[in-house]
PDB file of C-alpha atoms in Angstrom:
ATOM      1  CA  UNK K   1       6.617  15.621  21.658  1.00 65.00           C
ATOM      2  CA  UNK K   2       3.228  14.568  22.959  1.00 80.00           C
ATOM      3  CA  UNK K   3       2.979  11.393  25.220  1.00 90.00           C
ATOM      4  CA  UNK K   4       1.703   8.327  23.268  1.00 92.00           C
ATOM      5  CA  UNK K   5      -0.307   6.045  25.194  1.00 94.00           C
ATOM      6  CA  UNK K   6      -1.488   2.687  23.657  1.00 95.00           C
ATOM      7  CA  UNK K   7      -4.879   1.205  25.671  1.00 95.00           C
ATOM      8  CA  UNK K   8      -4.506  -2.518  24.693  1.00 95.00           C
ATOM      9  CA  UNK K   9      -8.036  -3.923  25.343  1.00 94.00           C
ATOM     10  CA  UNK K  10     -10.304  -7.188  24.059  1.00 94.00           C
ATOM     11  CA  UNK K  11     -11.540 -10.525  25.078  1.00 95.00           C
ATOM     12  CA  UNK K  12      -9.927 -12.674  27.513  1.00 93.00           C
ATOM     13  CA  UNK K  13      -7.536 -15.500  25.691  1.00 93.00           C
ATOM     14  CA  UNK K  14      -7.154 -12.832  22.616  1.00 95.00           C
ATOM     15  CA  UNK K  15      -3.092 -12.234  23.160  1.00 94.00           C
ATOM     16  CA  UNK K  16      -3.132  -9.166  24.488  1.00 94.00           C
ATOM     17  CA  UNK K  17       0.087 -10.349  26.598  1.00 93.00           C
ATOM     18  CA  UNK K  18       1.536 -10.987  23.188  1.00 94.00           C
ATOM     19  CA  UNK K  19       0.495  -7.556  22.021  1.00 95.00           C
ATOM     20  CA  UNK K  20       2.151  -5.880  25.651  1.00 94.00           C
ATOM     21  CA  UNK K  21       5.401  -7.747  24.993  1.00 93.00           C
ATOM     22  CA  UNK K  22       5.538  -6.194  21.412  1.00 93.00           C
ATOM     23  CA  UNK K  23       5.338  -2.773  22.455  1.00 93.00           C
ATOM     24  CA  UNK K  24       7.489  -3.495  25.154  1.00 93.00           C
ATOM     25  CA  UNK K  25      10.346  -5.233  22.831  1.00 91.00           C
ATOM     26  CA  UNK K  26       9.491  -1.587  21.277  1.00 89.00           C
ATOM     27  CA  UNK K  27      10.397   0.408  23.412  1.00 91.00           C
ATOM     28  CA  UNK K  28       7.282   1.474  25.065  1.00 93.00           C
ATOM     29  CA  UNK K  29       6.767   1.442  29.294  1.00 94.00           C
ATOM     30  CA  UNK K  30       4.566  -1.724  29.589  1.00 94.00           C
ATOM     31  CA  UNK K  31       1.478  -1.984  32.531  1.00 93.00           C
ATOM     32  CA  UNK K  32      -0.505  -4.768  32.522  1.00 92.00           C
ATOM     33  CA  UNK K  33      -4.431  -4.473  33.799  1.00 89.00           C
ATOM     34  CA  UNK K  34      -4.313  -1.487  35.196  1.00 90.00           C
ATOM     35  CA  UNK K  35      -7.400  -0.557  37.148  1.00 90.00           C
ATOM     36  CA  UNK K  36      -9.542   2.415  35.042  1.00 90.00           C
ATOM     37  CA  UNK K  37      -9.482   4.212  38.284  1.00 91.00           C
ATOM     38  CA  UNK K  38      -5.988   5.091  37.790  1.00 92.00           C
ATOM     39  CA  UNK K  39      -5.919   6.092  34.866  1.00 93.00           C
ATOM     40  CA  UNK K  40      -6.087   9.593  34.350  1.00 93.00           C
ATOM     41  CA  UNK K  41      -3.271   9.883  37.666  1.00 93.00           C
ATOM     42  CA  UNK K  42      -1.101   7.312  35.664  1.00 92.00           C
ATOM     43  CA  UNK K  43      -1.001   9.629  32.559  1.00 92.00           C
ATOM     44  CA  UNK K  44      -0.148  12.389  34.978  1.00 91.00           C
ATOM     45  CA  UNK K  45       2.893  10.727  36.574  1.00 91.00           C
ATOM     46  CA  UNK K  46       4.265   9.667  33.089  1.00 90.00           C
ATOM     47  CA  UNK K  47       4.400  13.257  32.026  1.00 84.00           C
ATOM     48  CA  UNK K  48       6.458  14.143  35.051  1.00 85.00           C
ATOM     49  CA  UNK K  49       8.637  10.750  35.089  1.00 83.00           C
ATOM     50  CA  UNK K  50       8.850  12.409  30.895  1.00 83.00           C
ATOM     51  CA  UNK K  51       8.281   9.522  29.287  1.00 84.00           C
ATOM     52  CA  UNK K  52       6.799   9.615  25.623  1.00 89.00           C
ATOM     53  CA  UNK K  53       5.407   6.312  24.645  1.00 92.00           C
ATOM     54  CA  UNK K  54       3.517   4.321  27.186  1.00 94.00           C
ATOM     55  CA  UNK K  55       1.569   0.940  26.692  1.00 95.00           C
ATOM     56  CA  UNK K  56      -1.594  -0.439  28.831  1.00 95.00           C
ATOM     57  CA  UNK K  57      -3.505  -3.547  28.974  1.00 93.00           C
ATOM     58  CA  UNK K  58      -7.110  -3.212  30.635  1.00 91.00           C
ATOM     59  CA  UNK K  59      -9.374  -6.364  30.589  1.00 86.00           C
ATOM     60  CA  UNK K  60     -12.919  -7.708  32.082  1.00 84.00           C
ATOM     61  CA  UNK K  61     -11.322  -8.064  35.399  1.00 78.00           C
ATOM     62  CA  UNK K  62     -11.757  -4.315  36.019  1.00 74.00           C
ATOM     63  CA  UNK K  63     -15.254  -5.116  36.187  1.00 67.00           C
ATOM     64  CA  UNK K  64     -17.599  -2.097  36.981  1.00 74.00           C
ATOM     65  CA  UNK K  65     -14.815   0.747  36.537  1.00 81.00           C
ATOM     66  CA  UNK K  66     -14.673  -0.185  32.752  1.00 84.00           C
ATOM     67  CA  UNK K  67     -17.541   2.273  31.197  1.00 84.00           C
ATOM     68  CA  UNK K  68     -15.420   4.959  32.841  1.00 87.00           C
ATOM     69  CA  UNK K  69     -12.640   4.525  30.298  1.00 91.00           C
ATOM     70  CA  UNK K  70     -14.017   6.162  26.848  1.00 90.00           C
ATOM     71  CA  UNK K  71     -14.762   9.267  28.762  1.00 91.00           C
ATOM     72  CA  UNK K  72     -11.134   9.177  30.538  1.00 92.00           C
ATOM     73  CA  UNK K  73      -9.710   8.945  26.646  1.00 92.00           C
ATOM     74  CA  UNK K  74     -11.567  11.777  25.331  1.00 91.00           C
ATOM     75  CA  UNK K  75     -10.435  13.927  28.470  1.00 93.00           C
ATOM     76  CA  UNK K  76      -6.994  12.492  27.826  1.00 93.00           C
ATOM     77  CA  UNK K  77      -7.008  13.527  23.995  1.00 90.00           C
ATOM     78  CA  UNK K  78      -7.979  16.899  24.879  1.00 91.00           C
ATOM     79  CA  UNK K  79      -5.281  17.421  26.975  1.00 91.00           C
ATOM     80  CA  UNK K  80      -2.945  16.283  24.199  1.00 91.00           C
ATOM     81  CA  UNK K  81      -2.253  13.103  24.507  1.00 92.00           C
ATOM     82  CA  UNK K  82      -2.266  10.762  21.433  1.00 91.00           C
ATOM     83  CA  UNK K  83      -4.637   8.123  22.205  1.00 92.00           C
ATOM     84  CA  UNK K  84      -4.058   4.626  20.395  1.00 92.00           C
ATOM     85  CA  UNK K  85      -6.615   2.189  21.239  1.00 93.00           C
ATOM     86  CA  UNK K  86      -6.244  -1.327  19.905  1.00 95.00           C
ATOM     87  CA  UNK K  87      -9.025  -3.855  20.350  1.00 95.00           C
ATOM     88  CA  UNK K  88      -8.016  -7.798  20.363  1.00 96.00           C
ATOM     89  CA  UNK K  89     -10.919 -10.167  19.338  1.00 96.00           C
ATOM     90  CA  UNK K  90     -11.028 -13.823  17.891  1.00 95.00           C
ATOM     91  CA  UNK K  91     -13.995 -16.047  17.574  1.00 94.00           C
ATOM     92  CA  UNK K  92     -16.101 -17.816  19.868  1.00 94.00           C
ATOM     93  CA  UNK K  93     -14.962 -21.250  18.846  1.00 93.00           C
ATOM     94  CA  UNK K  94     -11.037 -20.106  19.150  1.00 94.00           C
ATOM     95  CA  UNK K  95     -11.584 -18.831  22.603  1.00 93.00           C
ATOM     96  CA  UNK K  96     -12.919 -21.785  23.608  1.00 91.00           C
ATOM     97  CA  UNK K  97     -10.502 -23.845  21.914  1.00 91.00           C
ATOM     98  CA  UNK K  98      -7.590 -21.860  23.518  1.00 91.00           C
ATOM     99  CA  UNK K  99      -9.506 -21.554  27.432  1.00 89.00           C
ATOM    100  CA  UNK K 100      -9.690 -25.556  26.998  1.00 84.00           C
ATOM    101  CA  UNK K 101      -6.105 -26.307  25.999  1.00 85.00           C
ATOM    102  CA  UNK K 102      -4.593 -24.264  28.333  1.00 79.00           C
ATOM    103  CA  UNK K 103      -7.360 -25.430  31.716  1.00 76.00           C
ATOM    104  CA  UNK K 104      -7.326 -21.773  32.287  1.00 80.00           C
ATOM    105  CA  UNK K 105     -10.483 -19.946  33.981  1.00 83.00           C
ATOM    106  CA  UNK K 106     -12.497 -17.597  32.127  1.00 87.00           C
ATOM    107  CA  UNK K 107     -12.353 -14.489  34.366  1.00 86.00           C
ATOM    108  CA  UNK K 108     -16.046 -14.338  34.079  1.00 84.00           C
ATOM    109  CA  UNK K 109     -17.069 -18.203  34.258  1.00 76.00           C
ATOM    110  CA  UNK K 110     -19.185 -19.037  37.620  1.00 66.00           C
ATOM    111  CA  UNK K 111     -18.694 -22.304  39.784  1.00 43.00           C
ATOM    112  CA  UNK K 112     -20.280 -24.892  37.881  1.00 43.00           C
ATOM    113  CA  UNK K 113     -20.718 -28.704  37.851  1.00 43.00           C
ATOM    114  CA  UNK K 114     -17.729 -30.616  36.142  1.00 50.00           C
ATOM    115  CA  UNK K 115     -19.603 -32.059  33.128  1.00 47.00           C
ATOM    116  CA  UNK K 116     -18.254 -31.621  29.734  1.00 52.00           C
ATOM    117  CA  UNK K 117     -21.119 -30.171  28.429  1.00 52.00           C
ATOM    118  CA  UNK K 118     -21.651 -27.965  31.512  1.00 66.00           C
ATOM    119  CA  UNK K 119     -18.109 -26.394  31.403  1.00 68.00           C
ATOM    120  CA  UNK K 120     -18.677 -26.030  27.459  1.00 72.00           C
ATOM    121  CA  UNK K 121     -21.861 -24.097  28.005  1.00 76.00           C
ATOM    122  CA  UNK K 122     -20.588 -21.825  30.458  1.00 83.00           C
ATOM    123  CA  UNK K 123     -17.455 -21.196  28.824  1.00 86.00           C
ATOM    124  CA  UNK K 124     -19.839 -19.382  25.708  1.00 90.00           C
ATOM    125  CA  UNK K 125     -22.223 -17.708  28.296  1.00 89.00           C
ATOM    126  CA  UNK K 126     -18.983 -16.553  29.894  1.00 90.00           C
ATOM    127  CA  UNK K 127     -17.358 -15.128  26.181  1.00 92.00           C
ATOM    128  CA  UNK K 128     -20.788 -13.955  24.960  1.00 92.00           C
ATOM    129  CA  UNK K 129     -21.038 -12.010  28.650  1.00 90.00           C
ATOM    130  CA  UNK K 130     -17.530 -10.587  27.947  1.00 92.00           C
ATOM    131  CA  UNK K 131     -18.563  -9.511  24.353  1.00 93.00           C
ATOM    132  CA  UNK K 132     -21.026  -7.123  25.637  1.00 91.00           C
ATOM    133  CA  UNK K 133     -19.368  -5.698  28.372  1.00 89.00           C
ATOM    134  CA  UNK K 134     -16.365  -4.676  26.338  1.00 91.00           C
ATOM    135  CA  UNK K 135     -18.526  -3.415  23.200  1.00 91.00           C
ATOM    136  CA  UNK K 136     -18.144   0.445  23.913  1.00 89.00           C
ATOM    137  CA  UNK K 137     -14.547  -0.175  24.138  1.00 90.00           C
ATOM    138  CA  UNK K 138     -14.498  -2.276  20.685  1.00 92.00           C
ATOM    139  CA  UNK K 139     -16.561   0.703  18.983  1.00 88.00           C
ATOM    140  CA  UNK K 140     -13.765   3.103  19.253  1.00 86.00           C
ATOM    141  CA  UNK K 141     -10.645   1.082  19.027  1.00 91.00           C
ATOM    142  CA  UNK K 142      -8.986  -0.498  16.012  1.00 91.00           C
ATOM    143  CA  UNK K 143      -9.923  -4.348  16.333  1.00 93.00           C
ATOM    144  CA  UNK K 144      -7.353  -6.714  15.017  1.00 94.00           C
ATOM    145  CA  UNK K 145      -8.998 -10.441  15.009  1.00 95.00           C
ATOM    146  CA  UNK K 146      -6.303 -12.853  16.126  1.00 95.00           C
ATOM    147  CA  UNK K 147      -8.565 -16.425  15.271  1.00 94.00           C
ATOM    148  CA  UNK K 148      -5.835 -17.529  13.133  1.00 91.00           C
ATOM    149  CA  UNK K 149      -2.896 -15.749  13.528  1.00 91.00           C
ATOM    150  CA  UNK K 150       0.412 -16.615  15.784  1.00 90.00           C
ATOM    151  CA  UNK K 151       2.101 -14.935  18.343  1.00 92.00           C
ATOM    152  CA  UNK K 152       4.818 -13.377  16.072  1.00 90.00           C
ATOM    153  CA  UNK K 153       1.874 -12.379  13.385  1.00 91.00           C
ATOM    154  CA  UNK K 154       0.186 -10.308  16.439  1.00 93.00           C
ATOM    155  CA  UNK K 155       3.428  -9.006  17.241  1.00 92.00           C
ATOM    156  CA  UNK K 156       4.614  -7.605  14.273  1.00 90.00           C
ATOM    157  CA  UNK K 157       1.084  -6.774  13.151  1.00 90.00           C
ATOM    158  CA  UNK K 158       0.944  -4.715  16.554  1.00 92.00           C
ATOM    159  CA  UNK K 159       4.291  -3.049  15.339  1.00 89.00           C
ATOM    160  CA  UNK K 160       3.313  -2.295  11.884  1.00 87.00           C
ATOM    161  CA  UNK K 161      -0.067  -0.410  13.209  1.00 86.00           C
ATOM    162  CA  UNK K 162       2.080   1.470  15.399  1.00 85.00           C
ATOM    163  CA  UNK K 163       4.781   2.734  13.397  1.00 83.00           C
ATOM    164  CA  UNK K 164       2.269   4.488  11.296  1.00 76.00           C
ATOM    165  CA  UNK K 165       1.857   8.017  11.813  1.00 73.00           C
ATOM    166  CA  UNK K 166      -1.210   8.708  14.248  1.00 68.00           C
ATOM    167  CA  UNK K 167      -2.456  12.260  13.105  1.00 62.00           C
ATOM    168  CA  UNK K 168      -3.894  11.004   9.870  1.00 76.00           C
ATOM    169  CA  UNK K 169      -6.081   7.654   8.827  1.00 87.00           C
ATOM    170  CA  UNK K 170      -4.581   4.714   8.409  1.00 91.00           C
ATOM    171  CA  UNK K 171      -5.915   1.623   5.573  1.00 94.00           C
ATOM    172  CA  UNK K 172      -5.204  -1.749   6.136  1.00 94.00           C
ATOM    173  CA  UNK K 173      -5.401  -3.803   3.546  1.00 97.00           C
ATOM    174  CA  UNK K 174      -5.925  -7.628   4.520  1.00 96.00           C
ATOM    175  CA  UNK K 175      -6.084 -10.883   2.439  1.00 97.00           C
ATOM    176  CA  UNK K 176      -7.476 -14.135   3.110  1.00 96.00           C
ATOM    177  CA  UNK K 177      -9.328 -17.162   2.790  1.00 97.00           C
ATOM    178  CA  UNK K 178     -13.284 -17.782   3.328  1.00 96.00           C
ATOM    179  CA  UNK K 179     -12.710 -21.397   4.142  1.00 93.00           C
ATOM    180  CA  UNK K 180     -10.604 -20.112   7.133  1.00 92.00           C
ATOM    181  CA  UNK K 181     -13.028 -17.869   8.208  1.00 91.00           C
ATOM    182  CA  UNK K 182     -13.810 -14.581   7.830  1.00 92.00           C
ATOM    183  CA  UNK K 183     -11.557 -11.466   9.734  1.00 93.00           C
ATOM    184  CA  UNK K 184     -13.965 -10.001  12.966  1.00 90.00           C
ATOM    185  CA  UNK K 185     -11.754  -6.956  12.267  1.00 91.00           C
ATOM    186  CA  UNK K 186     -12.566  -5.583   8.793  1.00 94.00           C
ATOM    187  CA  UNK K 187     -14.579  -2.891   8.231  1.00 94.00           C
ATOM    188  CA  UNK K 188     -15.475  -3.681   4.923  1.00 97.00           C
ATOM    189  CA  UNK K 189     -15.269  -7.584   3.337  1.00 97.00           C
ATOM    190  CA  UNK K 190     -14.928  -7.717  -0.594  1.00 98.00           C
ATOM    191  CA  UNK K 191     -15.592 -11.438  -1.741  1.00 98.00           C
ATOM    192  CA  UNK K 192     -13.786 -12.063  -5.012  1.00 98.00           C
ATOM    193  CA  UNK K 193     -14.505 -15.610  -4.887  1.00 97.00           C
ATOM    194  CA  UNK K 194     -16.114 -15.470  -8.888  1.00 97.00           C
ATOM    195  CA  UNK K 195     -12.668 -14.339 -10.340  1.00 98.00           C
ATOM    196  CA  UNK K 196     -10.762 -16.892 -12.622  1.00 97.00           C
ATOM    197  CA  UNK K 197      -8.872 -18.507  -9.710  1.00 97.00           C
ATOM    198  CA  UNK K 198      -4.937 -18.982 -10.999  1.00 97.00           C
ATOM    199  CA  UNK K 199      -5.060 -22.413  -8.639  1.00 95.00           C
ATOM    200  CA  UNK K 200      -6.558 -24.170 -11.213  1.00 96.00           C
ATOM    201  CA  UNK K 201      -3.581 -23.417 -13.621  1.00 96.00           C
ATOM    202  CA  UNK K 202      -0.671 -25.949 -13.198  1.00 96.00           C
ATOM    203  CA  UNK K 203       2.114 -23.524 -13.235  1.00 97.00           C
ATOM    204  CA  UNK K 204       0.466 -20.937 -10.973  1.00 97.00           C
ATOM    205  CA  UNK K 205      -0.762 -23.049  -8.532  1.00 95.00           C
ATOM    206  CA  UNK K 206       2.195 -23.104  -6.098  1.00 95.00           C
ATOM    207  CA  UNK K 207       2.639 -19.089  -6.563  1.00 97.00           C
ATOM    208  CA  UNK K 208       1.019 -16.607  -4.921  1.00 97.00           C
ATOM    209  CA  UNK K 209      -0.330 -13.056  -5.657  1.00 97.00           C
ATOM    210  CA  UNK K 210       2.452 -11.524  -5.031  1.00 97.00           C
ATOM    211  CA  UNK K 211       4.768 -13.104  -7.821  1.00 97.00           C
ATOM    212  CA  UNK K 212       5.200 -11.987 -11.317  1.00 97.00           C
ATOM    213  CA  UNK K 213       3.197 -14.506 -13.196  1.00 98.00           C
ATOM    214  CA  UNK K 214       0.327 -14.661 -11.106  1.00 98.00           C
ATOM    215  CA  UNK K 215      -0.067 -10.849 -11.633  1.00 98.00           C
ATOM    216  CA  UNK K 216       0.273 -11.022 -15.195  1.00 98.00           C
ATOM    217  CA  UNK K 217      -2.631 -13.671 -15.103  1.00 98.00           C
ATOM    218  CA  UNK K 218      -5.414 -11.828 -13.111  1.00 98.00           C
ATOM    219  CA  UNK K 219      -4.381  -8.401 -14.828  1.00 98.00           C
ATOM    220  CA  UNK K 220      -5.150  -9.801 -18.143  1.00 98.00           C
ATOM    221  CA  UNK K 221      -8.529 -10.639 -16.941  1.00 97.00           C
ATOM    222  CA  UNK K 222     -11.262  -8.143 -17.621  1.00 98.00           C
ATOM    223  CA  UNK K 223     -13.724  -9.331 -14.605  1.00 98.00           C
ATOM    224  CA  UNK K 224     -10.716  -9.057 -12.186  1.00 98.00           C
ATOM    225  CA  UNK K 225      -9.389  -5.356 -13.356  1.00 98.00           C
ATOM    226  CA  UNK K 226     -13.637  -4.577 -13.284  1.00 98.00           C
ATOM    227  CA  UNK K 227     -12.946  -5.483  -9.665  1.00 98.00           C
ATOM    228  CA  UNK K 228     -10.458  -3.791  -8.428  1.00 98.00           C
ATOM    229  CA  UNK K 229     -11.798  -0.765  -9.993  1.00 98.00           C
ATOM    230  CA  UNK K 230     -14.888  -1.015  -8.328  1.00 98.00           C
ATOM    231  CA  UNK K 231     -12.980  -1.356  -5.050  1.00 98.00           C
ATOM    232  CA  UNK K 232     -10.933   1.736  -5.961  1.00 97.00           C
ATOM    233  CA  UNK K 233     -14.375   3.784  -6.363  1.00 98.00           C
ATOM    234  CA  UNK K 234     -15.983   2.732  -3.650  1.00 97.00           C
ATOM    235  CA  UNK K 235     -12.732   3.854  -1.578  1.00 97.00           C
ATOM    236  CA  UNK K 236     -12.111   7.287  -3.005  1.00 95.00           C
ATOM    237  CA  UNK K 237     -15.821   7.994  -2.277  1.00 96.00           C
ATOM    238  CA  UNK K 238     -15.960   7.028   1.267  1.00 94.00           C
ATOM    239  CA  UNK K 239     -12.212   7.692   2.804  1.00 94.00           C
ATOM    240  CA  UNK K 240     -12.083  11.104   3.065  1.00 92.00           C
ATOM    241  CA  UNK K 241     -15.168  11.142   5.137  1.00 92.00           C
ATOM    242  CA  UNK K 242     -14.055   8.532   7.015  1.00 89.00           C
ATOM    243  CA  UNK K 243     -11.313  10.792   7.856  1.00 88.00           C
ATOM    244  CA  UNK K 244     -13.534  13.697   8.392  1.00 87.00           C
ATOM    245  CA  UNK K 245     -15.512  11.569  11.252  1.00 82.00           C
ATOM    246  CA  UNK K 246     -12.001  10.750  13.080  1.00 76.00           C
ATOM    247  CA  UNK K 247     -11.367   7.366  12.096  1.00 82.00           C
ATOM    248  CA  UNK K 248      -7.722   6.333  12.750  1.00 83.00           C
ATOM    249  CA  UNK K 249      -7.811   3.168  10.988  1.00 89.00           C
ATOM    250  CA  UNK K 250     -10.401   1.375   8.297  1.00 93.00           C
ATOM    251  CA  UNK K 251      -9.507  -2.511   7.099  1.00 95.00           C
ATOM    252  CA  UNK K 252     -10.572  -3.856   4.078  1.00 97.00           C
ATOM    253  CA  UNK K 253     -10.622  -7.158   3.474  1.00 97.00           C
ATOM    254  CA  UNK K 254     -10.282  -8.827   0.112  1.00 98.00           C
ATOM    255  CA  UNK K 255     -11.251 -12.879   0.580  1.00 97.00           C
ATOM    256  CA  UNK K 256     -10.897 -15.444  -1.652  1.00 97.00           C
ATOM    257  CA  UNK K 257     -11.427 -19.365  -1.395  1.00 96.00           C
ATOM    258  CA  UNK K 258      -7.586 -20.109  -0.170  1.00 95.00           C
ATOM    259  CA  UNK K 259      -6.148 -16.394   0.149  1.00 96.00           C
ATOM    260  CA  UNK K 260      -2.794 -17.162  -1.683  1.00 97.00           C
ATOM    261  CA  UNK K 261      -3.855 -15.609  -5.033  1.00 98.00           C
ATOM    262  CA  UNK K 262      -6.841 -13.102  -6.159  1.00 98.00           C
ATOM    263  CA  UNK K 263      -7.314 -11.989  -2.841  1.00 98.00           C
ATOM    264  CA  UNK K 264      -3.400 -11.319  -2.105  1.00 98.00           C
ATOM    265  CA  UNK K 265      -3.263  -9.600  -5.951  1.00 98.00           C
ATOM    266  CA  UNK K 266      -5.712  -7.312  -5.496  1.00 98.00           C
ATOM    267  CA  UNK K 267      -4.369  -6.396  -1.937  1.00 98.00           C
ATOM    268  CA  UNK K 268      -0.802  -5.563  -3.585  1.00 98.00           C
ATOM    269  CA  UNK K 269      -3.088  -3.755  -6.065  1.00 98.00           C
ATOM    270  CA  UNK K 270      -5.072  -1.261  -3.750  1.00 98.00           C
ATOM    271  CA  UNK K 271      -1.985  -0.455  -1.691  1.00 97.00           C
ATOM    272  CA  UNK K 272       0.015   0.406  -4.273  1.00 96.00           C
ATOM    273  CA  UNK K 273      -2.677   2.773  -5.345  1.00 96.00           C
ATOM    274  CA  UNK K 274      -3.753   3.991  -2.471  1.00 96.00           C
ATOM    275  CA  UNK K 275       0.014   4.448  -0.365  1.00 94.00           C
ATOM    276  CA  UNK K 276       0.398   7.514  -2.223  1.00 90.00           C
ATOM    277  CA  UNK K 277      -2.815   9.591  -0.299  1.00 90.00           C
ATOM    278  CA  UNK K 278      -2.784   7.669   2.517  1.00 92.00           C
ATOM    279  CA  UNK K 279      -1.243   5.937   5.041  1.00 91.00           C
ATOM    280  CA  UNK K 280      -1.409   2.253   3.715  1.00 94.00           C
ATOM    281  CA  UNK K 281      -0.558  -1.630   5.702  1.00 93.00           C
ATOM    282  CA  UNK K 282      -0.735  -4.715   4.010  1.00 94.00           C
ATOM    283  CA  UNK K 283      -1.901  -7.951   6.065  1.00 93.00           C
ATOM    284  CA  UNK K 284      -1.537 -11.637   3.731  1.00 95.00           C
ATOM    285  CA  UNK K 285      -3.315 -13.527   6.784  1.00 93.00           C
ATOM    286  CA  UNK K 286      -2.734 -17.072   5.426  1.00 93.00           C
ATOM    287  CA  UNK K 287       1.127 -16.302   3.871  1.00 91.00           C
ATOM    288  CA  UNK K 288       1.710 -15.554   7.156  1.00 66.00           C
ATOM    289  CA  UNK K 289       3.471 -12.120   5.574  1.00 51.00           C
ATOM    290  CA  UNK K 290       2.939  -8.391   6.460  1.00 48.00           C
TER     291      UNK K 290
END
């Protein structure tokens, strides 16, 4: 059995100590910000300690050593090891929410003058600094945008993504609500927003997608089953060469004005259809529900 080692990267305040812990109540051998220099010597000494599924958070604080790290994952995949890079990310305005609540530091935030609008504006210059110097890392990891989800969300959203097999491509499916924001993780965003929206019905309104009647609703409607098969197209012409370039995971986002109902239906919808060629994750964001 090849030695799995999970790279847990992203922006500072993102939970990537919530994402460690959830590999760790997993079962994996947990190191937190481990310097890129070690590496390659760390992998080594796990194959002779034999252990087989090993978990590492790297952040901004490695500074300079952190363009070394794609290069040390491609040299680590052709020596057999399966690679899983995650990515954590939220929003500007959440990081800055969270840095402020908690008084913590930014890693990257200079010595400034103690005016609110000074600490604001160096708090963003800080993030937006941060964003670029952990963009080659973002490009080839799976991104999962915590903005709006809690602790035990990212955990079991970490455990779901992980259970999956790794040789093959992985779809998520994830639902949710434009007025919440959009998720800074999908790779493609399907807005279903024109669909006859069941929240307007009495007896539907406190239901979601996922029960009976609500189903029976939107699949009697002609514009929503026009939908989903456009969806369906679009998918079986671009996955398999997807898979062909070595993508591990795509997301696809269905949003809808309060993500309880279209948007959760036609996520049901796609997996269902799509479980049986590939391997397939469902994500309600605002049910709170894997």
């Amino acid at each position: 059995m090849a030695l799995e080692l999970v790279l847990i990267t992203g922006m500072s305040g993102s939970g990537k100590s919530v994402a460690l812990r959830a590999l760790e109540d997993a079962g994996y051998f947990c190191v937190d910000n481990l310097p890129p220099e070690l590496l390659l010597s760390f992998v080594d000494l796990q194959h002779q300690e034999t252990r087989r599924r090993v978990a590492i958070a790297m952040d901004v604080r490695s500074g300079t050593s952190l363009p070394q790290v794609p290069a040390q994952l491609r040299e680590l995949m052709e020596r057999g090891v399966a690679v899983r890079p995650l990515f954590l990310d939220a929003t500007t305005d959440t990081l800055v929410r969270r840095f402020s609540e908690t008084r913590r530091r930014h890693p990257l935030s200079k010595s400034i003058s103690e005016t609110g609008a000074d600490l604001h504006r160096a708090l963003v210059e800080a993030i937006e600094l941060e964003r670029e110097e952990l963009a080659e890392l973002r490009e080839h990891a799976h991104v999962i945008d915590t903005s709006v989800l809690r602790a035990s969300q990212l955990q079991d959203y970490v455990k779901a993504l992980l259970s999956a097999p790794h040789a093959q491509l992985t779809l998520v499916f994830e639902s949710f609500a434009f007025k919440r924001g959009i998720p800074v993780d999908a790779d493609y965003i399907f807005d279903v927003r024109m669909l006859p929206n069941p929240h307007y019905e009495p007896e539907l309104r406190d239901l979601t997608g996922r029960d009976a009647p609500v189903a029976e609703y939107l699949a009697a409607s002609e514009q929503v089953q026009d939908m989903y098969a456009d969806i369906a197209s679009f998918l079986d012409h671009w996955l398999e060469p997807l898979a062909q370039n070595h993508r591990s995971y795509v997301t696809v986002a269905i949003g809808c004005t309060g993500g309880q109902h279209r948007s959760v239906y036609l996520v049901e919808k796609l997996a269902e259809e799509f479980g049986g060629q590939w391997t397939t994750l469902k994500r309600h964001r605002e049910l709170g529900k894997t």
